[in-house]
Coordinates of C-alpha atoms in Angstrom, one line a residue:
M211 CA 18.9 16.6 24.4
T212 CA 18.9 18.4 21.1
E213 CA 22.3 17.8 19.5
D214 CA 25.2 15.7 20.6
V215 CA 28.7 17.1 21.3
K216 CA 29.7 16.8 17.6
G217 CA 26.7 19.0 16.6
A218 CA 24.8 16.3 14.7
S219 CA 21.0 16.9 14.7
V220 CA 18.5 14.2 15.6
S221 CA 17.8 13.6 11.9
Q222 CA 21.5 13.3 11.1
R223 CA 22.0 10.8 13.8
L224 CA 19.0 8.8 12.5
A225 CA 20.3 9.0 9.0
A226 CA 23.8 7.8 10.0
W227 CA 22.2 4.7 11.5
I228 CA 19.8 4.0 8.7
S229 CA 22.4 4.2 6.0
G230 CA 24.3 1.3 7.6
V231 CA 21.5 -1.1 8.4
T232 CA 21.4 -4.5 6.6
V233 CA 19.1 -7.4 7.1
A234 CA 21.9 -9.1 9.1
D235 CA 21.6 -6.3 11.7
V236 CA 17.9 -7.0 12.3
P237 CA 17.5 -9.3 15.3
G238 CA 15.4 -12.5 15.0
N239 CA 12.6 -11.2 17.2
V240 CA 12.3 -8.0 15.1
R241 CA 12.2 -10.0 11.9
D242 CA 9.4 -12.0 13.4
Q243 CA 7.5 -8.7 14.1
V244 CA 8.2 -7.5 10.5
V245 CA 6.7 -10.7 9.1
A246 CA 3.7 -10.5 11.4
T247 CA 3.2 -6.9 10.4
A248 CA 3.4 -7.7 6.7
V249 CA 0.9 -10.5 7.1
D250 CA -1.5 -8.4 9.2
T251 CA -1.3 -5.4 6.9
V252 CA -1.7 -7.2 3.6
G253 CA -4.7 -9.1 5.0
L254 CA -6.3 -5.9 6.1
S255 CA -5.6 -4.2 2.7
L256 CA -7.4 -7.1 1.0
S257 CA -10.3 -7.0 3.5
A258 CA -11.3 -3.5 2.5
R259 CA -11.1 -4.0 -1.3
H260 CA -14.8 -3.5 -1.8
E261 CA -15.2 -0.7 0.7
G262 CA -16.3 2.7 -0.8
Y263 CA -13.4 4.6 0.7
A264 CA -10.8 2.3 -0.8
V265 CA -12.5 2.4 -4.2
A266 CA -12.7 6.2 -4.0
C267 CA -9.0 6.4 -3.2
R268 CA -8.1 4.2 -6.1
D269 CA -10.3 6.1 -8.5
S270 CA -8.9 9.5 -7.3
W271 CA -5.3 8.6 -8.3
D272 CA -4.5 9.6 -11.9
A273 CA -1.2 7.8 -12.5
D274 CA -1.1 4.2 -13.5
G275 CA 2.0 2.2 -13.1
P276 CA 3.7 -1.2 -12.2
C277 CA 2.5 -1.5 -8.6
T278 CA -0.2 -3.7 -7.2
V279 CA -3.3 -2.3 -5.5
L280 CA -4.2 -5.3 -3.4
G281 CA -7.5 -6.8 -4.4
H282 CA -8.0 -4.5 -7.4
E283 CA -7.5 -4.9 -11.1
R284 CA -6.0 -1.5 -11.7
R285 CA -2.2 -1.0 -11.1
L286 CA -0.8 2.4 -10.1
D287 CA 2.5 4.1 -9.7
A288 CA 4.4 3.6 -6.5
G289 CA 2.9 6.6 -4.7
G290 CA -0.6 5.5 -5.7
A291 CA -0.2 1.9 -4.6
A292 CA 1.3 3.0 -1.3
F293 CA -1.6 5.4 -0.8
V294 CA -4.5 3.1 -1.6
N295 CA -3.0 0.1 0.1
G296 CA -2.3 2.2 3.2
V297 CA -5.8 3.6 3.3
A298 CA -7.3 0.1 3.0
A299 CA -5.0 -1.3 5.6
H300 CA -5.9 1.3 8.2
G301 CA -9.5 1.7 7.1
E302 CA -11.1 -0.5 9.7
D303 CA -8.7 0.4 12.5
F304 CA -7.8 -3.2 12.8
D305 CA -4.1 -2.8 12.0
N306 CA -1.2 -3.1 14.4
T307 CA -0.3 -0.4 17.0
F308 CA 2.3 0.4 19.6
E309 CA 2.0 0.9 23.3
G310 CA 3.1 4.3 24.7
C311 CA 1.8 6.1 21.7
P312 CA -0.8 4.4 19.5
V313 CA 1.0 4.7 16.1
H314 CA 0.1 2.3 13.3
S315 CA 3.3 1.2 11.7
G316 CA 2.1 -1.5 9.4
A317 CA -0.4 0.5 7.4
V318 CA 2.3 3.2 6.6
I319 CA 5.5 1.2 6.2
V320 CA 4.3 -2.0 4.5
P321 CA 2.5 -0.4 1.6
A322 CA 5.3 2.1 1.0
I323 CA 8.0 -0.6 0.9
L324 CA 6.0 -3.1 -1.1
A325 CA 5.4 -0.5 -3.7
L326 CA 9.1 0.2 -4.0
A327 CA 9.8 -3.6 -4.0
E328 CA 7.7 -3.9 -7.2
R329 CA 8.9 -0.7 -8.8
D330 CA 12.6 -1.2 -8.1
G331 CA 12.9 -5.0 -8.0
L332 CA 13.9 -5.3 -4.4
S333 CA 14.7 -8.6 -2.8
G334 CA 13.0 -9.9 0.3
A335 CA 16.1 -9.2 2.4
Q336 CA 16.1 -5.6 1.3
V337 CA 12.4 -5.3 2.1
M338 CA 12.8 -6.9 5.5
A339 CA 15.6 -4.5 6.5
S340 CA 13.7 -1.4 5.2
M341 CA 10.5 -2.4 6.9
A342 CA 12.4 -2.9 10.2
V343 CA 13.9 0.5 9.8
G344 CA 10.6 2.2 9.3
I345 CA 8.8 0.4 12.1
E346 CA 11.7 1.2 14.5
I347 CA 11.6 4.9 13.5
I348 CA 7.8 5.4 14.0
C349 CA 7.8 3.6 17.3
R350 CA 10.8 5.7 18.6
L351 CA 9.1 8.9 17.5
G352 CA 6.0 7.8 19.3
L353 CA 8.0 7.3 22.6
V354 CA 8.8 11.0 22.4
A355 CA 5.3 12.1 21.4
Q356 CA 3.4 10.0 23.9
K357 CA 0.0 11.8 24.0
G358 CA 1.3 15.2 22.9
V359 CA 0.4 14.9 19.2
H360 CA -3.2 13.8 20.0
A361 CA -3.4 16.7 22.5
G362 CA -2.4 19.1 19.8
G363 CA -5.4 17.9 17.7
F364 CA -3.3 15.7 15.2
H365 CA -3.1 12.0 14.4
P366 CA 0.3 10.5 15.4
T367 CA 0.1 7.9 12.7
S368 CA -0.1 10.6 10.0
V369 CA 2.4 13.0 11.5
L370 CA 5.0 10.5 12.6
G371 CA 4.3 8.0 9.9
T372 CA 5.3 10.4 7.2
M373 CA 8.7 10.8 8.9
A374 CA 9.1 7.0 9.3
A375 CA 8.1 6.3 5.7
A376 CA 10.7 8.8 4.5
G377 CA 13.4 7.0 6.5
A378 CA 12.2 3.5 5.4
C379 CA 11.9 4.5 1.7
G380 CA 15.2 6.3 1.9
H381 CA 16.8 3.1 3.1
A382 CA 15.2 1.0 0.4
M383 CA 16.4 3.5 -2.2
G384 CA 19.9 3.5 -0.9
L385 CA 20.1 7.2 0.0
N386 CA 23.3 8.5 1.7
V387 CA 23.4 10.2 5.1
A388 CA 23.0 13.7 3.6
Q389 CA 20.0 12.7 1.4
L390 CA 18.3 10.9 4.3
T391 CA 18.7 14.0 6.4
H392 CA 17.1 16.0 3.7
A393 CA 14.3 13.4 3.3
F394 CA 13.4 13.9 7.0
G395 CA 13.5 17.6 6.6
I396 CA 11.2 17.5 3.6
A397 CA 8.8 15.0 5.3
G398 CA 8.3 17.4 8.2
S399 CA 6.5 19.8 5.8
A400 CA 4.5 16.9 4.3
S401 CA 3.2 15.7 7.7
S402 CA -0.3 16.5 8.8
G403 CA -3.6 14.9 9.8
I404 CA -6.2 16.5 12.0
I405 CA -8.5 14.4 14.2
E406 CA -11.7 16.3 13.6
Y407 CA -13.2 13.1 12.2
L408 CA -14.1 12.5 15.8
A409 CA -16.9 15.0 15.5
D410 CA -19.0 13.0 13.1
G411 CA -17.3 9.7 12.3
S412 CA -16.2 10.7 8.8
S413 CA -13.5 8.9 6.9
T414 CA -10.5 11.2 7.0
K415 CA -8.6 9.1 9.6
R416 CA -8.7 6.3 7.1
F417 CA -6.9 8.5 4.7
H418 CA -4.0 9.3 7.0
A419 CA -1.9 6.1 6.9
G420 CA -1.9 5.9 3.1
W421 CA -1.2 9.6 2.7
A422 CA 1.8 9.3 5.1
A423 CA 3.1 6.3 3.1
Q424 CA 3.1 8.1 -0.2
A425 CA 4.2 11.4 1.3
G426 CA 7.3 9.8 3.0
L427 CA 8.1 8.0 -0.3
R428 CA 7.8 11.3 -2.2
A429 CA 10.1 13.0 0.4
A430 CA 12.7 10.4 -0.2
M431 CA 12.4 10.8 -4.0
L432 CA 12.8 14.6 -3.7
A433 CA 15.9 14.2 -1.5
R434 CA 17.4 11.8 -4.0
A435 CA 16.7 14.3 -6.8
G436 CA 18.6 17.0 -4.9
F437 CA 15.8 18.9 -2.9
D438 CA 16.8 19.9 0.6
G439 CA 15.1 20.2 4.0
P440 CA 16.0 21.4 7.5
R441 CA 18.4 19.2 9.5
T442 CA 16.7 20.3 12.7
V443 CA 13.3 19.1 11.6
F444 CA 12.6 17.2 14.8
E445 CA 14.1 19.4 17.5
G446 CA 14.1 22.9 16.0
T447 CA 12.2 26.0 17.2
H448 CA 9.7 25.4 14.4
G449 CA 10.2 21.7 14.1
L450 CA 7.9 18.7 14.1
Y451 CA 7.3 18.4 17.8
K452 CA 6.9 22.1 18.5
S453 CA 4.4 22.3 15.6
F454 CA 2.3 19.2 16.3
A455 CA 2.8 18.7 20.0
P456 CA 3.2 22.2 21.4
S457 CA 2.4 21.2 25.0
L458 CA 5.2 18.7 25.0
K459 CA 8.6 19.3 26.7
A460 CA 10.3 16.9 24.4
D461 CA 13.2 14.7 25.3
F462 CA 14.6 13.4 22.1
A463 CA 16.8 10.7 23.6
P464 CA 14.3 7.9 22.8
I465 CA 14.8 8.6 19.1
V466 CA 18.5 8.0 19.0
D467 CA 19.7 6.2 22.1
A468 CA 21.0 2.7 21.6
L469 CA 20.0 2.6 17.9
G470 CA 20.9 -0.8 16.5
S471 CA 21.4 -2.4 19.9
R472 CA 17.9 -2.0 21.4
W473 CA 15.0 -2.4 19.0
V474 CA 11.7 -1.1 20.3
A475 CA 10.1 -2.6 17.2
A476 CA 10.1 -5.9 19.0
D477 CA 7.2 -4.6 21.1
L478 CA 4.5 -4.1 18.6
A479 CA 0.8 -4.8 19.4
F480 CA -1.6 -6.7 17.1
K481 CA -5.3 -6.0 17.6
P482 CA -7.8 -8.7 18.3
Y483 CA -10.7 -6.3 17.6
A484 CA -11.6 -4.0 14.7
C485 CA -11.7 -0.7 16.6
G486 CA -9.6 2.0 18.3
T487 CA -6.6 0.9 20.3
M488 CA -7.6 2.1 23.7
T489 CA -11.1 0.5 23.5
Q490 CA -9.6 -3.0 23.2
P491 CA -9.0 -3.7 26.9
F492 CA -12.6 -2.5 27.6
I493 CA -13.9 -5.0 25.1
D494 CA -12.0 -7.7 26.9
A495 CA -13.4 -6.6 30.2
A496 CA -16.9 -6.6 28.7
L497 CA -16.4 -10.1 27.4
A498 CA -15.2 -11.2 30.8
L499 CA -18.5 -9.9 32.2
R500 CA -20.4 -11.8 29.6
A501 CA -18.5 -15.0 30.4
Q502 CA -19.8 -14.7 34.0
G503 CA -23.3 -15.0 32.6
V504 CA -24.3 -11.4 32.7
A505 CA -26.8 -10.7 29.9
P506 CA -27.4 -7.2 28.4
E507 CA -31.0 -7.1 29.8
D508 CA -29.6 -7.7 33.3
I509 CA -27.7 -4.4 33.3
A510 CA -29.0 -1.2 34.9
S511 CA -25.9 0.8 34.3
I512 CA -22.1 0.5 33.6
T513 CA -19.4 2.9 34.8
C514 CA -15.8 2.6 33.5
E515 CA -12.7 4.0 35.1
V516 CA -10.6 5.7 32.3
G517 CA -7.4 7.6 31.6
E518 CA -8.0 11.3 31.2
G519 CA -6.0 11.4 27.9
T520 CA -8.6 9.1 26.2
V521 CA -11.7 11.0 27.0
H522 CA -11.8 13.5 24.1
R523 CA -11.4 10.7 21.6
L524 CA -13.4 7.8 23.0
W525 CA -15.9 9.1 25.5
A526 CA -16.8 12.8 24.7
P527 CA -19.3 14.1 24.0
L528 CA -20.9 11.2 25.8
A529 CA -24.3 11.4 24.0
L530 CA -22.6 11.1 20.6
K531 CA -20.5 8.2 21.8
Q532 CA -23.5 6.3 23.1
A533 CA -25.2 6.6 19.7
P534 CA -22.4 6.9 17.1
P535 CA -23.7 8.4 13.8
T536 CA -21.6 6.1 11.5
A537 CA -20.1 2.6 11.7
Y538 CA -16.7 4.2 11.5
G539 CA -17.5 6.5 14.4
A540 CA -18.5 3.5 16.4
K541 CA -14.9 2.2 16.3
F542 CA -14.0 5.2 18.5
S543 CA -16.9 4.9 20.9
T544 CA -16.1 2.9 24.0
P545 CA -19.8 2.8 25.0
Y546 CA -20.7 1.2 21.7
C547 CA -17.7 -1.2 21.8
I548 CA -18.6 -2.4 25.2
A549 CA -22.3 -2.8 24.3
V550 CA -21.7 -4.7 21.0
A551 CA -19.2 -7.0 22.8
L552 CA -21.8 -7.8 25.4
V553 CA -24.5 -8.4 22.9
D554 CA -22.6 -10.2 20.1
G555 CA -19.6 -11.7 22.0
D556 CA -17.2 -10.2 19.5
A557 CA -16.0 -6.9 18.0
G558 CA -14.7 -7.9 14.6
L559 CA -15.4 -6.5 11.1
A560 CA -19.0 -7.7 11.3
Q561 CA -19.7 -5.6 14.4
F562 CA -19.0 -2.3 12.8
T563 CA -21.6 -2.0 10.0
E564 CA -24.4 0.4 9.5
D565 CA -26.9 -2.3 10.4
R566 CA -25.2 -3.2 13.7
I567 CA -24.9 0.5 14.9
A568 CA -28.7 0.8 14.4
D569 CA -29.6 -2.3 16.5
P570 CA -31.9 -1.1 19.3
R571 CA -30.6 -3.7 21.7
I572 CA -27.0 -2.5 21.3
L573 CA -28.0 1.2 21.5
A574 CA -30.1 0.7 24.6
L575 CA -27.1 -0.9 26.4
A576 CA -24.7 1.8 25.1
A577 CA -26.9 4.5 26.6
K578 CA -26.3 2.9 30.0
V579 CA -22.5 3.2 29.7
T580 CA -20.7 6.1 31.3
Y581 CA -17.2 6.9 32.7
V582 CA -15.2 8.5 35.5
V583 CA -11.6 9.7 35.1
D584 CA -9.2 7.7 37.2
P585 CA -6.2 10.0 38.1
A586 CA -4.1 6.9 38.7
N587 CA -4.7 5.4 35.3
E588 CA -1.4 4.4 33.6
Y589 CA -2.3 5.7 30.1
P590 CA -0.3 6.1 27.9
R591 CA 2.3 3.9 29.5
N592 CA -0.2 1.0 29.7
Y593 CA -3.7 0.5 28.2
T594 CA -6.1 -1.0 30.7
G595 CA -9.9 -1.7 30.7
H596 CA -12.5 -1.6 33.4
V597 CA -16.2 -2.3 33.5
R598 CA -18.4 -1.9 36.7
A599 CA -21.9 -3.1 36.0
T600 CA -24.8 -2.4 38.4
L601 CA -27.4 -5.1 37.7
N602 CA -31.2 -4.7 37.9
D603 CA -31.3 -6.8 41.1
G604 CA -28.8 -4.4 42.8
R605 CA -25.7 -6.5 42.5
V606 CA -22.5 -4.9 41.3
V607 CA -20.2 -6.9 39.1
E608 CA -16.7 -5.6 38.2
T609 CA -14.1 -6.8 35.7
R610 CA -10.7 -5.5 34.7
Q611 CA -8.3 -6.1 31.8
P612 CA -4.8 -5.2 33.1
C613 CA -3.1 -4.6 29.7
L614 CA -3.6 -4.5 25.9
R615 CA -4.2 -8.0 24.7
G616 CA -2.1 -8.4 21.6
G617 CA 0.6 -6.2 23.1
A618 CA 3.9 -6.8 24.8
Q619 CA 2.4 -8.1 28.0
Q620 CA -0.1 -10.5 26.4
P621 CA 0.9 -11.0 22.7
L622 CA -1.2 -12.8 20.2
S623 CA 0.3 -16.1 19.0
Q624 CA 1.3 -16.6 15.4
S625 CA -1.7 -18.9 15.0
E626 CA -4.0 -16.1 16.1
I627 CA -2.4 -13.6 13.7
L628 CA -2.7 -16.1 10.8
A629 CA -6.3 -16.9 11.7
K630 CA -7.0 -13.1 11.7
Y631 CA -5.4 -12.8 8.2
R632 CA -7.5 -15.7 6.8
A633 CA -10.8 -14.3 8.4
N634 CA -10.1 -10.9 6.9
T635 CA -9.4 -12.1 3.4
R636 CA -12.5 -14.3 3.5
F637 CA -14.6 -11.4 4.6
A638 CA -13.7 -9.7 1.3
A639 CA -14.2 -12.9 -0.7
V640 CA -10.6 -13.1 -1.7
P641 CA -10.1 -16.6 -3.4
D642 CA -8.4 -19.0 -1.0
A643 CA -5.7 -19.8 -3.5
V644 CA -4.8 -16.1 -3.8
S645 CA -4.9 -15.6 0.0
E646 CA -2.8 -18.6 0.8
A647 CA -0.2 -17.9 -1.9
L648 CA 0.3 -14.4 -0.5
L649 CA 0.4 -15.7 3.1
Q650 CA 3.1 -18.3 2.3
A651 CA 5.2 -15.7 0.5
L652 CA 5.0 -13.3 3.4
L653 CA 5.9 -15.9 5.9
G654 CA 9.1 -16.4 3.9
L655 CA 9.5 -12.7 3.4
G656 CA 13.3 -12.4 4.0
G657 CA 14.1 -15.1 1.5
L658 CA 12.0 -13.8 -1.5
A659 CA 13.9 -13.1 -4.7
D660 CA 11.2 -10.7 -5.9
F661 CA 7.6 -9.7 -5.3
A662 CA 6.0 -11.0 -8.4
V663 CA 3.6 -12.9 -6.1
L664 CA 1.8 -9.6 -5.4
R665 CA 0.5 -9.6 -9.0
G666 CA -1.6 -12.6 -8.0
A667 CA -3.6 -10.3 -5.7
T668 CA -4.7 -8.2 -8.7
M669 CA -8.4 -9.0 -9.2
R670 CA -11.8 -7.6 -9.9

């Protein structure tokens, strides 16, 4: 489908829905996901407060303002706070994702709407509704994209996140249908984000979520001021999907079908490990092998069955992935993730440091990990993991993880998400009193009168 019988474009239909959404329209299970997303995202923004990339982003912004940069003393304008907090939230690739297309909704939507909440004095109910709108949009856009945006050489969180942030910020700012339509049209020209960081493990992927957050906010502000954009930004001949996913024969129905009655935002996934989405089931498979008593020194070789669409990001070139050049690059190396899980028994923030990626024991094991493409692999509909280890004594031990732990089929509990938040804030030496005050406020998100509590997270 491209347009309905009345001639409304995809963006016009989205805009018509957005303009009428109130917090009362958001189902309880989606509200729960919004709260979990806010908790997860804020904890991750705080966890990166001392990291060089977050400090660089803060120092690069030249406009001070009323909005909190989580974990920092300096306050910025709304665009700056959305940018820096978004970069920090996505920086360790530990933020939430979505099965079907690995888009990271939290690191885009939460920083953008929290910045507007402080600038414009929004209530918790308004924030809850706007975050729900943005998360719903990015997930629906991902259902259309599937692996097409990645195949085109772009990062879906950056490309689709800009569009979703425009819709979420437009909702928070009270834009009308025409203005929201223009905001989407403008956002299409602000979307970008190439994935060449895969070549050397450099930091540009970290930049994408924050840039999308502030770009979507800017698109909404431009539309409110009277700037216009194409109404066929999604489905047009030169539209978003033709530009960023040219191999895709797009069906736009998942964007607009059953809006308001079926919420795909109810199916978010929260990561147990601080690395790329598709590596997570392989870590669980490796940990299952470890639980059987297999030690790294027992292993002669490991072969993993993988989905073809994951190879260029997580497995190739194999020699590079077996010895990633940076700690950030290690997050997108399945051989490293398997090896560190087998050696350390975990894959949290502490497993992706410059010291750990240089550990001879881990590197020796990663060098033994290879892959074969499984034509029957369900990716991107389902993320699975497989490890087949041939031991030095000739035995073969095989483990499988059937789904993404933390996803719809095996969700993390609230206690696990809260434990993750607390561990992440402690990692960055956030005072417990500050961490807990923020946590309790976020758990009561929908009932907050204002967001003055964020100012407590302003620190050296």
